[in-house]
Coordinates of C-alpha atoms in Angstrom, one line a residue:
X7 CA -6.1 162.7 -114.9
X8 CA -6.3 161.0 -111.5
X9 CA -7.2 157.7 -113.3
X10 CA -3.8 158.0 -115.0
X11 CA -2.0 159.3 -112.6
X12 CA -2.8 156.0 -110.7
X13 CA -1.8 154.2 -113.7
X14 CA 1.6 155.2 -113.7
X15 CA 2.2 154.9 -110.2
X16 CA 0.7 151.3 -110.3
X17 CA 3.0 150.5 -113.2
X18 CA 6.6 151.9 -111.3
X19 CA 4.9 150.4 -108.1
X20 CA 5.2 147.2 -110.4
X21 CA 8.4 147.9 -111.6
X22 CA 9.9 148.0 -108.3
X23 CA 8.5 145.5 -107.1
X24 CA 10.3 143.1 -109.8
X25 CA 13.4 145.2 -109.6
X26 CA 13.2 143.8 -105.8
X27 CA 12.1 140.6 -106.4
X28 CA 14.7 140.1 -109.4
X29 CA 17.5 141.6 -107.0
X30 CA 16.8 139.8 -104.0
X31 CA 17.0 136.3 -106.5
X32 CA 19.5 137.2 -107.3
X33 CA 21.0 137.6 -104.7
X34 CA 20.3 134.1 -103.6
X35 CA 21.6 132.5 -106.2
X36 CA 24.9 134.1 -105.5
X37 CA 24.6 133.5 -102.1
X38 CA 23.8 129.6 -103.2
X39 CA 26.6 129.5 -106.2
X40 CA 29.1 130.5 -103.1
X41 CA 28.0 127.9 -101.3
X42 CA 30.4 125.1 -100.8
X43 CA 28.9 121.6 -102.2
X44 CA 29.3 118.5 -100.2
X45 CA 32.4 115.6 -102.2
X46 CA 31.5 112.1 -102.6
X47 CA 34.6 110.1 -103.7
X48 CA 33.8 106.6 -105.5
X49 CA 37.4 105.0 -105.0
X50 CA 37.8 101.5 -107.3
X51 CA 40.1 99.3 -107.4
X52 CA 41.5 99.6 -111.0
X53 CA 42.8 95.8 -111.4
X54 CA 39.3 94.1 -110.6
X55 CA 37.1 96.7 -111.4
X56 CA 36.6 95.7 -115.3
X57 CA 37.8 92.2 -115.1
X58 CA 34.5 90.1 -116.2
X59 CA 36.3 86.5 -116.0
X60 CA 34.5 84.7 -113.2
X61 CA 37.4 81.8 -113.1
X62 CA 38.7 83.4 -109.7
X63 CA 40.9 80.7 -108.8
X64 CA 43.4 81.1 -105.8
X65 CA 46.7 81.9 -106.6
X66 CA 45.3 82.5 -110.6
X67 CA 47.4 84.0 -112.8
X68 CA 46.3 87.0 -115.0
X69 CA 46.3 84.7 -117.7
X70 CA 44.0 82.6 -115.8
X71 CA 41.7 84.9 -113.3
X72 CA 42.1 88.1 -115.9
X73 CA 42.6 91.9 -114.9
X74 CA 40.9 95.2 -115.7
X75 CA 42.3 97.2 -117.5
X76 CA 42.5 101.7 -117.7
X77 CA 40.0 101.1 -120.9
X78 CA 37.4 99.2 -119.0
X79 CA 36.3 102.8 -117.6
X80 CA 34.6 103.6 -120.9
X81 CA 32.9 107.1 -120.8
X82 CA 30.0 105.1 -120.3
X83 CA 31.2 103.5 -117.0
X84 CA 32.1 107.0 -115.8
X85 CA 28.6 108.4 -116.8
X86 CA 27.1 106.1 -114.4
X87 CA 30.1 106.3 -111.6
X88 CA 28.7 110.2 -112.0
X89 CA 25.3 110.2 -111.9
X90 CA 25.1 107.4 -108.2
X91 CA 26.6 111.0 -107.0
X92 CA 30.3 110.8 -107.5
X93 CA 32.1 113.9 -107.9
X94 CA 35.8 112.2 -107.6
X95 CA 37.4 109.0 -108.7
X96 CA 40.2 107.8 -106.6
X97 CA 41.8 104.8 -108.8
X98 CA 43.0 102.6 -106.6
X99 CA 47.2 100.5 -107.7
X100 CA 47.9 103.5 -110.2
X101 CA 51.7 103.6 -109.3
X102 CA 54.0 100.9 -111.1
X103 CA 54.0 98.2 -108.0
X104 CA 56.0 95.4 -107.7
X105 CA 54.2 92.5 -109.8
X106 CA 55.0 88.6 -110.5
X107 CA 53.6 88.6 -114.1
X108 CA 56.3 88.8 -116.6
X109 CA 57.1 92.5 -118.5
X110 CA 60.5 91.9 -119.5
X111 CA 59.7 92.4 -123.2
X112 CA 58.8 95.8 -122.0
X113 CA 61.7 96.6 -120.6
X114 CA 60.4 96.1 -117.1
X115 CA 62.3 94.3 -114.3
X116 CA 60.9 90.9 -113.2
X117 CA 60.2 90.6 -109.2
X118 CA 60.9 88.1 -106.7
X119 CA 58.0 86.0 -105.3
X120 CA 59.7 86.1 -101.8
X121 CA 59.2 89.7 -101.0
X122 CA 55.8 90.0 -103.0
X123 CA 52.4 89.6 -101.7
X124 CA 50.4 87.8 -103.9
X125 CA 49.9 87.1 -107.4
X126 CA 49.4 90.3 -108.2
X127 CA 51.3 92.7 -105.9
X128 CA 50.4 94.9 -103.3
X129 CA 49.7 98.6 -104.6
X130 CA 51.2 100.1 -101.6
X131 CA 54.8 98.4 -102.5
X132 CA 55.6 101.3 -105.5
X133 CA 58.5 100.1 -107.8
X134 CA 58.5 103.5 -110.1
X135 CA 56.6 106.2 -108.9
X136 CA 56.8 107.8 -112.7
X137 CA 55.2 105.2 -114.4
X138 CA 51.9 103.3 -114.3
X139 CA 51.3 99.5 -113.4
X140 CA 51.7 97.6 -116.7
X141 CA 48.7 95.3 -115.5
X142 CA 46.3 97.8 -116.5
X143 CA 47.1 98.7 -120.2
X144 CA 46.0 97.3 -123.7
X145 CA 49.2 97.8 -124.1
X146 CA 52.3 98.2 -121.3
X147 CA 54.8 100.2 -123.9
X148 CA 51.8 102.7 -124.4
X149 CA 50.6 102.3 -120.4
X150 CA 50.8 105.9 -119.7
X151 CA 49.2 107.7 -122.5
X152 CA 46.6 104.9 -121.5
X153 CA 46.7 106.6 -118.5
X154 CA 46.7 110.5 -119.8
X155 CA 43.1 109.3 -121.6
X156 CA 41.5 108.1 -118.4
X157 CA 42.8 111.1 -117.2
X158 CA 40.9 112.9 -119.4
X159 CA 37.9 110.7 -120.4
X160 CA 37.5 111.3 -116.1
X161 CA 37.1 114.7 -116.0
X162 CA 35.3 115.0 -119.5
X163 CA 32.2 112.5 -116.9
X164 CA 33.0 115.4 -114.6
X165 CA 34.9 113.4 -112.3
X166 CA 37.8 115.0 -110.8
X167 CA 41.3 112.5 -110.2
X168 CA 42.1 111.4 -107.2
X169 CA 45.6 108.4 -107.0
X170 CA 47.5 107.0 -104.1
X171 CA 51.1 108.3 -102.7
X172 CA 52.6 106.1 -100.5
X173 CA 54.9 108.3 -98.8
X174 CA 56.1 105.5 -95.5
X175 CA 57.7 103.4 -97.4
X176 CA 57.9 101.9 -101.2
X177 CA 58.9 98.7 -102.8
X178 CA 61.7 96.5 -101.5
X179 CA 63.1 96.5 -105.0
X180 CA 62.4 100.0 -106.2
X181 CA 63.9 100.7 -109.1
X182 CA 62.5 103.7 -110.9
X183 CA 63.4 103.7 -114.5
X184 CA 61.5 106.6 -115.7
X185 CA 62.4 109.0 -112.8
X186 CA 62.6 112.3 -115.0
X187 CA 65.5 113.6 -115.9
X188 CA 68.1 115.3 -113.8
X189 CA 66.0 114.3 -110.4
X190 CA 67.3 110.8 -108.9
X191 CA 65.4 107.7 -108.2
X192 CA 65.3 106.5 -104.1
X193 CA 68.1 105.1 -103.0
X194 CA 70.7 105.9 -105.7
X195 CA 72.6 108.4 -103.9
X196 CA 72.7 106.6 -100.3
X197 CA 75.6 106.0 -97.9
X198 CA 75.0 102.6 -97.5
X199 CA 77.7 101.7 -94.5
X200 CA 75.8 103.7 -91.4
X201 CA 72.5 103.0 -90.0
X202 CA 71.4 106.8 -91.1
X203 CA 72.7 109.6 -93.0
X204 CA 70.4 113.1 -93.5
X205 CA 70.3 113.1 -97.4
X206 CA 69.8 108.9 -96.8
X207 CA 67.0 107.7 -98.3
X208 CA 66.6 104.5 -96.4
X209 CA 67.4 103.2 -93.5
X210 CA 69.9 100.7 -93.4
X211 CA 71.3 97.7 -90.9
X212 CA 74.9 97.8 -92.5
X213 CA 77.3 94.6 -92.3
X214 CA 74.1 92.3 -92.7
X215 CA 72.1 90.6 -95.3
X216 CA 68.3 90.5 -95.8
X217 CA 66.3 87.7 -95.1
X218 CA 62.9 86.3 -96.4
X219 CA 60.3 86.2 -93.2
X220 CA 59.9 82.7 -91.6
X221 CA 56.8 81.3 -93.0
X222 CA 54.3 80.1 -91.0
X223 CA 50.9 78.7 -90.3
X224 CA 51.3 77.2 -93.6
X225 CA 51.7 79.7 -95.7
X226 CA 54.0 79.8 -98.6
X227 CA 54.4 82.2 -101.2
X228 CA 52.4 81.5 -105.3
X229 CA 50.3 79.2 -102.3
X230 CA 53.3 77.0 -102.9
X231 CA 53.7 76.7 -106.7
X232 CA 57.0 75.3 -108.0
X233 CA 59.0 78.0 -109.5
X234 CA 62.3 78.9 -110.2
X235 CA 61.9 82.6 -109.4
X236 CA 61.1 80.6 -105.7
X237 CA 64.5 80.2 -103.6
X238 CA 63.8 81.9 -100.3
X239 CA 66.0 84.1 -101.0
X240 CA 66.0 87.8 -101.9
X241 CA 69.9 89.9 -101.9
X242 CA 69.7 93.0 -100.4
X243 CA 73.1 94.0 -99.1
X244 CA 72.9 95.3 -96.7
X245 CA 70.1 94.8 -95.2
X246 CA 67.4 97.9 -94.8
X247 CA 64.5 98.7 -92.2
X248 CA 60.7 97.3 -93.2
X249 CA 58.2 100.0 -94.4
X250 CA 56.7 99.1 -90.8
X251 CA 59.4 100.4 -88.8
X252 CA 60.8 96.9 -87.8
X253 CA 64.6 97.1 -87.8
X254 CA 65.2 93.6 -88.1
X255 CA 67.2 91.9 -91.1
X256 CA 64.7 88.7 -90.9
X257 CA 61.4 90.5 -90.8
X258 CA 58.2 89.0 -89.6
X259 CA 55.7 87.1 -91.5
X260 CA 53.1 90.1 -90.8
X261 CA 55.7 92.8 -91.1
X262 CA 55.0 94.8 -94.0
X263 CA 58.3 92.6 -95.8
X264 CA 57.6 93.6 -99.3
X265 CA 58.5 96.7 -98.6
X266 CA 61.8 99.3 -97.1
X267 CA 61.0 102.8 -95.0
X268 CA 61.5 106.4 -96.0
X269 CA 63.5 108.2 -94.2
X270 CA 62.4 111.7 -93.8
X271 CA 65.3 112.6 -91.3
X272 CA 64.4 111.1 -88.7
X273 CA 66.9 109.7 -86.4
X274 CA 66.6 106.2 -85.1
X275 CA 66.4 107.6 -81.6
X276 CA 63.5 109.8 -82.6
X277 CA 65.9 112.9 -83.1
X278 CA 65.2 115.6 -86.4
X279 CA 67.4 117.0 -89.0
X280 CA 65.1 118.9 -89.9
X281 CA 63.5 122.8 -88.5
X282 CA 60.5 121.5 -86.1
X283 CA 57.5 123.8 -87.6
X284 CA 56.4 126.9 -84.9
X285 CA 53.8 126.4 -82.9
X286 CA 51.6 129.8 -84.6
X287 CA 52.4 127.7 -88.2
X288 CA 48.5 126.3 -87.1
X289 CA 47.4 129.3 -88.4
X290 CA 49.5 129.9 -91.2
X291 CA 48.1 129.7 -94.5
X292 CA 49.4 127.7 -97.6
X293 CA 51.8 131.0 -98.7
X294 CA 52.9 131.7 -95.2
X295 CA 54.2 127.3 -95.2
X296 CA 55.9 128.1 -98.4
X297 CA 57.8 130.7 -97.3
X298 CA 58.7 129.2 -94.4
X299 CA 60.3 126.2 -96.2
X300 CA 61.8 128.5 -98.7
X301 CA 65.7 128.5 -98.8
X302 CA 66.1 125.4 -95.8
X303 CA 67.4 122.6 -96.6
X304 CA 65.1 119.1 -96.0
X305 CA 66.2 115.8 -96.3
X306 CA 67.1 114.4 -99.7
X307 CA 63.8 112.2 -100.1
X308 CA 61.4 115.5 -99.1
X309 CA 62.3 116.1 -102.7
X310 CA 61.7 113.1 -104.2
X311 CA 58.5 113.1 -102.8
X312 CA 57.7 116.6 -103.6
X313 CA 58.7 116.1 -107.4
X314 CA 56.2 113.1 -107.3
X315 CA 53.7 114.9 -106.4
X316 CA 54.2 117.7 -108.8
X317 CA 54.6 115.2 -111.6
X318 CA 51.2 114.2 -111.1
X319 CA 49.2 117.3 -110.7
X320 CA 50.8 118.1 -113.8
X321 CA 49.7 114.9 -115.1
X322 CA 45.5 116.2 -114.8
X323 CA 45.7 114.4 -111.2
X324 CA 43.5 116.3 -109.2
X325 CA 44.3 114.9 -105.6
X326 CA 46.2 112.8 -103.2
X327 CA 45.3 109.8 -100.8
X328 CA 48.5 109.7 -98.8
X329 CA 48.6 106.0 -98.0
X330 CA 49.8 106.1 -93.8
X331 CA 50.1 110.0 -93.5
X332 CA 50.6 109.7 -89.4
X333 CA 54.1 107.6 -90.2
X334 CA 56.2 110.6 -91.4
X335 CA 56.9 114.1 -89.7
X336 CA 54.1 116.8 -90.0
X337 CA 56.9 119.3 -90.8
X338 CA 57.2 117.6 -94.2
X339 CA 53.8 117.3 -95.6
X340 CA 53.6 121.3 -94.5
X341 CA 56.7 121.1 -97.0
X342 CA 55.0 119.3 -99.7
X343 CA 51.2 119.9 -99.2
X344 CA 52.3 123.5 -99.7
X345 CA 53.9 122.7 -103.6
X346 CA 50.8 120.7 -104.2
X347 CA 48.3 123.5 -103.6
X348 CA 49.9 126.7 -105.2
X349 CA 50.6 124.6 -108.3
X350 CA 46.8 123.7 -108.0
X351 CA 45.0 125.3 -104.5
X352 CA 42.1 123.5 -105.2
X353 CA 43.9 120.1 -104.9
X354 CA 42.4 117.6 -103.5
X355 CA 44.4 116.4 -100.0
X356 CA 43.4 113.6 -98.3
X357 CA 45.2 111.6 -95.3
X358 CA 45.2 107.8 -93.8
X359 CA 45.7 108.7 -90.4
X360 CA 44.6 106.5 -87.1
X361 CA 45.3 108.4 -83.5
X362 CA 42.4 111.1 -82.8
X363 CA 45.5 113.3 -80.6
X364 CA 47.1 114.1 -84.1
X365 CA 44.1 114.9 -85.9
X366 CA 44.3 118.7 -85.7
X367 CA 48.3 118.9 -85.6
X368 CA 47.7 117.2 -89.7
X369 CA 45.0 119.1 -90.5
X370 CA 46.7 122.7 -89.6
X371 CA 50.3 121.9 -89.7
X372 CA 50.2 119.4 -92.1
X373 CA 47.5 121.1 -94.5
X374 CA 45.6 118.5 -95.1
X375 CA 42.1 118.9 -96.8
X376 CA 41.0 115.5 -95.2
X377 CA 41.4 113.0 -92.4
X378 CA 39.8 109.2 -92.9
X379 CA 37.3 109.3 -89.5
X380 CA 38.3 105.7 -88.8
X381 CA 39.1 105.3 -85.2
X382 CA 35.9 107.2 -84.1
X383 CA 32.8 107.7 -86.3
X384 CA 33.5 104.7 -88.3
X385 CA 34.2 102.2 -85.4
X386 CA 31.5 103.3 -83.8
X387 CA 29.0 103.2 -86.2
X388 CA 30.3 99.6 -87.0
X389 CA 29.9 98.6 -83.2
X390 CA 26.4 99.9 -83.6
X391 CA 25.5 97.9 -86.6
X392 CA 27.4 94.9 -85.3
X393 CA 24.2 95.2 -82.4
X394 CA 26.8 95.6 -79.4
X395 CA 26.7 99.8 -80.1
X396 CA 24.8 102.3 -78.8
X397 CA 23.6 105.2 -81.2
X398 CA 24.2 107.3 -78.0
X399 CA 27.7 107.1 -78.8
X400 CA 27.9 109.5 -81.8
X401 CA 26.8 112.7 -81.0
X402 CA 29.9 113.2 -78.0
X403 CA 32.1 112.4 -81.4
X404 CA 31.0 114.9 -83.1
X405 CA 31.3 117.7 -80.3
X406 CA 34.8 116.7 -80.1
X407 CA 35.5 117.0 -83.7
X408 CA 33.7 120.3 -83.7
X409 CA 36.6 122.1 -85.0
X410 CA 37.7 119.7 -87.8
X411 CA 33.6 118.1 -88.4
X412 CA 35.1 120.0 -92.3
X413 CA 38.0 118.0 -92.5
X414 CA 37.0 114.8 -91.6
X415 CA 35.6 112.0 -94.6
X416 CA 33.8 109.4 -93.3
X417 CA 33.3 106.0 -95.0
X418 CA 32.0 102.4 -94.0
X419 CA 33.7 100.4 -96.6
X420 CA 37.2 100.9 -98.6
X421 CA 40.4 98.4 -99.6
X422 CA 41.4 98.2 -95.6
X423 CA 38.0 97.5 -94.3
X424 CA 35.8 94.6 -94.4
X425 CA 32.7 94.6 -96.4
X426 CA 29.4 95.5 -94.9
X427 CA 27.7 92.3 -96.4
X428 CA 30.3 89.8 -95.3
X429 CA 29.4 87.8 -91.7
X430 CA 33.0 88.9 -90.6
X431 CA 31.6 92.2 -90.5
X432 CA 26.9 92.8 -90.7
X433 CA 26.4 89.7 -92.9
X434 CA 23.9 91.7 -94.2
X435 CA 24.2 95.0 -96.7
X436 CA 20.9 96.2 -95.8
X437 CA 22.6 97.4 -92.5
X438 CA 24.5 99.5 -93.9
X439 CA 21.6 101.7 -95.2
X440 CA 20.7 103.9 -91.7
X441 CA 25.0 103.5 -91.0
X442 CA 25.1 106.1 -94.6
X443 CA 22.2 108.1 -94.1
X444 CA 24.1 109.4 -91.0
X445 CA 27.6 108.9 -92.0
X446 CA 26.5 111.1 -95.4
X447 CA 24.2 113.6 -93.8
X448 CA 26.4 114.0 -90.7
X449 CA 28.6 116.9 -91.7
X450 CA 29.3 118.5 -94.7
X451 CA 32.8 117.1 -94.9
X452 CA 33.3 114.2 -97.8
X453 CA 31.6 110.4 -98.5
X454 CA 33.7 107.8 -99.4
X455 CA 32.2 104.9 -100.8
X456 CA 33.8 101.2 -102.4
X457 CA 32.7 100.3 -105.8
X458 CA 30.8 97.3 -105.2
X459 CA 29.6 98.8 -101.9
X460 CA 26.1 100.0 -103.7
X461 CA 25.5 96.5 -105.0
X462 CA 26.0 94.4 -101.0
X463 CA 29.1 92.3 -101.8
X464 CA 30.5 90.6 -99.5
X465 CA 33.3 89.4 -100.5
X466 CA 33.2 85.9 -99.9
X467 CA 36.0 84.7 -102.5
X468 CA 39.8 83.2 -101.3
X469 CA 42.5 84.6 -104.3
X470 CA 45.1 83.4 -102.7
X471 CA 46.7 86.3 -100.2
X472 CA 44.2 88.0 -99.8
X473 CA 40.9 87.1 -96.9
X474 CA 37.6 86.7 -97.8
X475 CA 35.6 89.2 -96.2
X476 CA 37.3 92.3 -97.4
X477 CA 37.9 92.6 -101.6
X478 CA 41.5 91.2 -102.0
X479 CA 44.3 94.4 -103.6
X480 CA 47.1 91.3 -103.6
X481 CA 45.5 89.2 -106.7
X482 CA 44.1 88.5 -109.4
X483 CA 40.3 88.0 -109.8
X484 CA 36.7 89.7 -110.2
X485 CA 34.2 91.1 -108.4
X486 CA 31.0 88.8 -108.8
X487 CA 28.7 91.3 -107.6
X488 CA 29.9 93.9 -109.9
X489 CA 30.7 91.9 -112.9
X490 CA 26.5 91.7 -112.6
X491 CA 26.4 95.0 -112.9
X492 CA 29.4 95.9 -115.9
X493 CA 27.0 93.5 -117.5
X494 CA 29.7 92.6 -120.4
X495 CA 30.6 95.8 -120.3
X496 CA 26.8 97.6 -120.6
X497 CA 27.4 99.4 -117.2
X498 CA 23.3 98.9 -116.6
X499 CA 23.6 96.5 -114.1
X500 CA 21.5 93.5 -116.6
X501 CA 22.6 91.0 -114.8
X502 CA 22.8 92.7 -111.4
X503 CA 20.1 90.7 -109.0
X504 CA 16.9 92.8 -107.5
X505 CA 18.2 93.4 -105.0
X506 CA 21.3 95.0 -105.7
X507 CA 19.3 97.3 -108.0
X508 CA 17.5 98.6 -105.0
X509 CA 20.4 99.0 -102.9
X510 CA 22.3 100.7 -105.8
X511 CA 18.9 103.1 -105.8
X512 CA 19.2 103.5 -102.3
X513 CA 23.0 105.3 -102.4
X514 CA 21.9 106.8 -105.3
X515 CA 19.8 108.8 -104.4
X516 CA 21.3 109.4 -100.9
X517 CA 24.9 110.7 -102.8
X518 CA 23.4 113.1 -105.1
X519 CA 21.0 113.8 -102.0
X520 CA 23.8 114.8 -100.1
X521 CA 25.3 116.8 -102.8
X522 CA 22.8 118.3 -104.3
X523 CA 21.0 119.8 -101.1
X524 CA 22.3 122.4 -99.6
X525 CA 21.6 122.1 -95.6
X526 CA 23.8 119.6 -96.3
X527 CA 26.6 122.3 -95.9
X528 CA 24.2 124.3 -93.7
X529 CA 24.2 124.0 -90.0
X530 CA 23.9 120.8 -88.2
X531 CA 22.5 120.4 -84.7
X532 CA 21.6 117.1 -82.4
X533 CA 18.3 116.0 -81.3
X534 CA 19.2 113.2 -80.2
X535 CA 20.0 113.6 -76.7
X536 CA 16.6 115.6 -76.4
X537 CA 15.4 112.9 -77.8
X538 CA 16.5 110.5 -75.0
X539 CA 15.2 111.8 -72.1
X540 CA 11.6 113.9 -73.3
X541 CA 10.3 110.9 -75.7
X542 CA 8.6 108.3 -74.7
X543 CA 9.8 104.9 -76.7
X544 CA 12.4 107.3 -78.6
X545 CA 15.8 104.8 -77.8
X546 CA 19.1 104.1 -78.4
X547 CA 18.9 102.2 -81.4
X548 CA 18.1 105.2 -83.2
X549 CA 19.5 108.3 -84.5
X550 CA 18.2 111.7 -85.0
X551 CA 19.4 115.2 -85.9
X552 CA 18.7 118.2 -87.7
X553 CA 20.3 120.3 -90.7
X554 CA 19.6 123.1 -92.3
X555 CA 20.8 126.6 -94.6
X556 CA 18.8 130.3 -95.1
X557 CA 16.9 128.2 -97.8
X558 CA 16.1 124.5 -96.5
X559 CA 14.6 122.5 -93.4
X560 CA 15.7 119.3 -92.8
X561 CA 14.8 116.4 -89.6
X562 CA 16.8 113.1 -90.2
X563 CA 15.4 110.3 -88.8
X564 CA 17.0 106.5 -89.3
X565 CA 16.9 103.1 -87.2
X566 CA 20.1 101.0 -87.0
X567 CA 17.6 97.9 -85.7
X568 CA 17.0 95.2 -88.5
X569 CA 14.3 93.8 -86.3
X570 CA 11.5 96.7 -84.4
X571 CA 9.4 98.9 -85.4
X572 CA 9.7 102.0 -83.3
X573 CA 7.3 104.5 -82.8
X574 CA 7.1 108.1 -80.9
X575 CA 6.2 111.6 -81.4
X576 CA 10.0 113.3 -82.5
X577 CA 10.6 116.8 -80.6
X578 CA 12.6 119.1 -81.9
X579 CA 13.5 121.2 -78.7
X580 CA 13.3 124.9 -77.9
X581 CA 16.1 126.2 -79.5
X582 CA 15.4 124.9 -83.3
X583 CA 11.8 126.1 -83.0
X584 CA 14.0 129.7 -82.8
X585 CA 16.7 129.4 -85.2
X586 CA 14.1 128.0 -87.8
X587 CA 11.7 131.4 -86.5
X588 CA 8.3 128.6 -86.6
X589 CA 4.9 129.8 -85.2
X590 CA 2.4 127.8 -83.9
X591 CA 0.5 125.6 -86.2
X592 CA 0.9 122.9 -88.2
X593 CA 4.0 122.2 -91.2
X594 CA 4.1 119.4 -93.8
X595 CA 6.8 117.7 -93.8
X596 CA 8.1 115.2 -97.0
X597 CA 10.2 112.8 -96.9
X598 CA 12.8 113.7 -99.5
X599 CA 14.7 110.2 -100.0
X600 CA 12.3 108.3 -101.4
X601 CA 9.3 110.9 -101.4
X602 CA 6.1 108.8 -99.8
X603 CA 6.5 109.7 -96.4
X604 CA 4.7 112.5 -95.7
X605 CA 3.4 113.8 -92.1
X606 CA 2.9 117.1 -90.0
X607 CA 5.3 119.1 -87.5
X608 CA 3.0 120.3 -84.9
X609 CA 4.2 123.7 -83.2
X610 CA 2.5 124.8 -79.6
X611 CA 3.7 126.5 -76.5
X612 CA 7.5 126.4 -77.4
X613 CA 7.3 122.8 -78.0
X614 CA 7.6 121.1 -81.6
X615 CA 6.2 117.2 -82.4
X616 CA 6.5 114.9 -85.4
X617 CA 5.1 111.6 -85.6
X618 CA 7.5 109.4 -86.5
X619 CA 7.0 105.6 -87.3
X620 CA 10.1 104.1 -88.8
X621 CA 10.6 100.3 -89.5
X622 CA 14.0 98.1 -89.0
X623 CA 16.7 99.8 -90.9
X624 CA 14.4 102.6 -92.4
X625 CA 15.4 106.3 -92.5
X626 CA 13.7 109.8 -92.9
X627 CA 14.8 112.2 -94.6
X628 CA 11.7 115.1 -93.5
X629 CA 12.0 118.5 -94.6
X630 CA 9.9 121.3 -93.5
X631 CA 7.4 122.9 -95.4
X632 CA 7.4 126.7 -94.9
X633 CA 4.3 128.8 -97.1

């Protein structure tokens, strides 16, 4: 009887133990399931991505230089982008913009090359917001259906879709032939006899004709090609303000002369014709923002752009990148973003804002999810990569942005910026490695890369209007490193160089690690300042910080120096030892980037040291192994 009673107790103990373990595992799994994951945005210029024509003639036509298509994003291509680590794909250049190629056979009017930048045109001079660009369709008559099919393929590949909305300006010749019934195209009902009226979509210069800019420094549209369409005139009467705010009937060559500025109910003298948001609106949720605008009269342009955003949301687009958002009143963003979020609470709203003093206003009042971290983090890291900046300048930025860290999207390349590998930036794609590790792992905010960045594209081509160092968004052409990776639409890197494939492997490792590791959306602490003060041989070409969650502890160390190897005893501050509950003893650490580097974190008498020998441009993501 005693033996049987003992057996029963043992069985009950095991059952309870298993149940407790299952409950613990279930609780941990639930916690991880509800933990936000990091997002990675892959920006891709559709016109260039799948174009394998390598002619790249300056000012070349579509027939000469070729053009990428929606169909180039096959299921295979999208799988490779997803496998790289992307969670979102930003298709740049989707809305129909002003183009030079003749599509009159499809009912599309020709655009005047006197007011179009480049041979292919700027994707930020939108001509029709309710249609997609004809260049990228196999059959321009069915171009919307082709883009809708691309949205579906993207979703099937596990990628969410972002497109541009450019609220500050539209093409000089805006002509929306596809505006849905019951809606009004921009400018149709404007009173052109006055410079300003609340419900005018544009600003005017009454009784004055528009004049084409006076070309300087040898520039000529279409590279000086003789064309009947080029007569140095464009009929616009009365003249409108130019997109960057120029009020001259003849804008300067450096103005955004191909575009006209949208009026958001802001008087020329700065007064406003809409109700300002109260200060407490920075604390409001989406519902309160929408309720604030319900029943209020707003400028006509607000309604038009809200309708445009909802049109694309209904098509299945998952988010938007808003061009030059700070040139538009924050009240408009409260109005439009609350409408978008009411339709799709998970919409990804990314804004181009360059003035740090406006960051919080556009996040909290304008209800932006994310802003470019260009002026602070990007510019600082670029200086370090170029050899004339200090890693000491990174931590103050992190501290300054502590309350908005999750909102600041990080990048090292996009269509506006120079390629890392270009001589004008770093001259070597390898110099992007430590910078990518820092900008990717520093916070839980999204990371963005620009197609070809993962291959070290230097953008050395002169395609016409665009300048080398930036992949041209104005011209027809192809991107050499991407052509090699596309490999006749096999999308396998079959023609890529060894260095290109090794660099892509680095990006794939880093980006996937960032999206799959819960510590990257967990806690952050700087250890750089502590080591600068206390660690011999540690210097301002090195940067270090820690990330952690309930289940993982990471130590990130990176070396921005392109020539020198550094060796030192990296230290953890006592505050981190306590937060991580580390006891005296030795803990194994293993690098998570390549997995071929191990070491020991030695804890003794309130101190923690890890021997680090780090080569030029090398990075480590050490995971602390706790038994």
